[in-house]
Amino acid sequence: MLWVCTASNFLGASITGKLSAVAVWCVIIPVLILSVIGWFWFDPDLYVASWNPRNQPFFTAVGASI
């Protein structure tokens, strides 16, 4: 991948810009898809249980986690 980027720089800024745009979208699209799909499996109770296992009040738990 490093050599592909190096070779594209020799071909000009236009090619490098297009390659960069494709690379960025190849990262953004999977993250968006996983975020949307993962939202359906999000369980707030599990989240609270994982981050506050001692069932402390909110501000006490925040202070203890810091």
C-alpha positions as a printed Julia matrix, in Angstrom:
66×3 Matrix{Float64}:
   0.0    0.0     0.0
   2.89   2.29    0.76
   4.32   1.77   -2.73
   0.91   2.38   -4.33
   0.7    5.73   -2.56
   4.27   6.57   -3.54
   3.65   5.68   -7.19
   0.42   7.7    -7.26
   2.36  10.76   -6.1
   4.57  10.47   -9.16
   1.47  10.48  -11.39
   0.28  13.84  -10.07
  -1.83  15.53   -7.45
  -5.09  14.7    -9.22
  -4.53  10.95   -8.97
  -3.32  11.25   -5.39
  -6.41  13.25   -4.43
  -8.74  10.72   -6.04
  -6.97   7.83   -4.32
  -7.21   9.65   -0.99
 -10.93  10.28   -1.46
 -11.56   6.61   -2.23
  -9.48   5.56    0.79
 -11.42   7.88    3.1
 -14.78   6.57    1.89
 -13.54   2.99    2.25
 -13.07   3.77    5.94
 -16.19   5.88    6.55
 -18.74   3.56    4.92
 -17.95   0.45    7.03
 -17.92   2.53   10.21
 -21.34   3.98    9.39
 -22.76   0.57    8.51
 -21.45  -1.01   11.72
 -22.74   1.93   13.78
 -26.25   1.63   12.37
 -26.35  -2.16   12.65
 -24.79  -2.11   16.13
 -27.39   0.34   17.39
 -30.02  -2.42   17.23
 -27.98  -4.55   19.67
 -27.29  -1.71   22.11
 -28.65  -2.47   25.57
 -28.63   0.49   27.99
 -28.98  -1.78   31.03
 -25.9   -3.75   30.03
 -24.02  -0.49   29.46
 -24.9    0.81   32.93
 -24.08  -2.54   34.56
 -20.69  -2.63   32.87
 -19.64   0.9    33.79
 -21.19   1.07   37.26
 -20.86  -2.44   38.74
 -21.25  -1.23   42.33
 -24.61   0.52   41.61
 -23.39   3.83   42.99
 -25.22   7.09   42.31
 -24.28   8.71   38.99
 -21.95  11.46   40.21
 -20.26   9.14   42.71
 -19.63   6.59   39.96
 -18.22   9.3    37.66
 -15.92  10.52   40.4
 -14.78   6.99   41.21
 -14.05   6.24   37.57
 -11.87   9.31   37.24
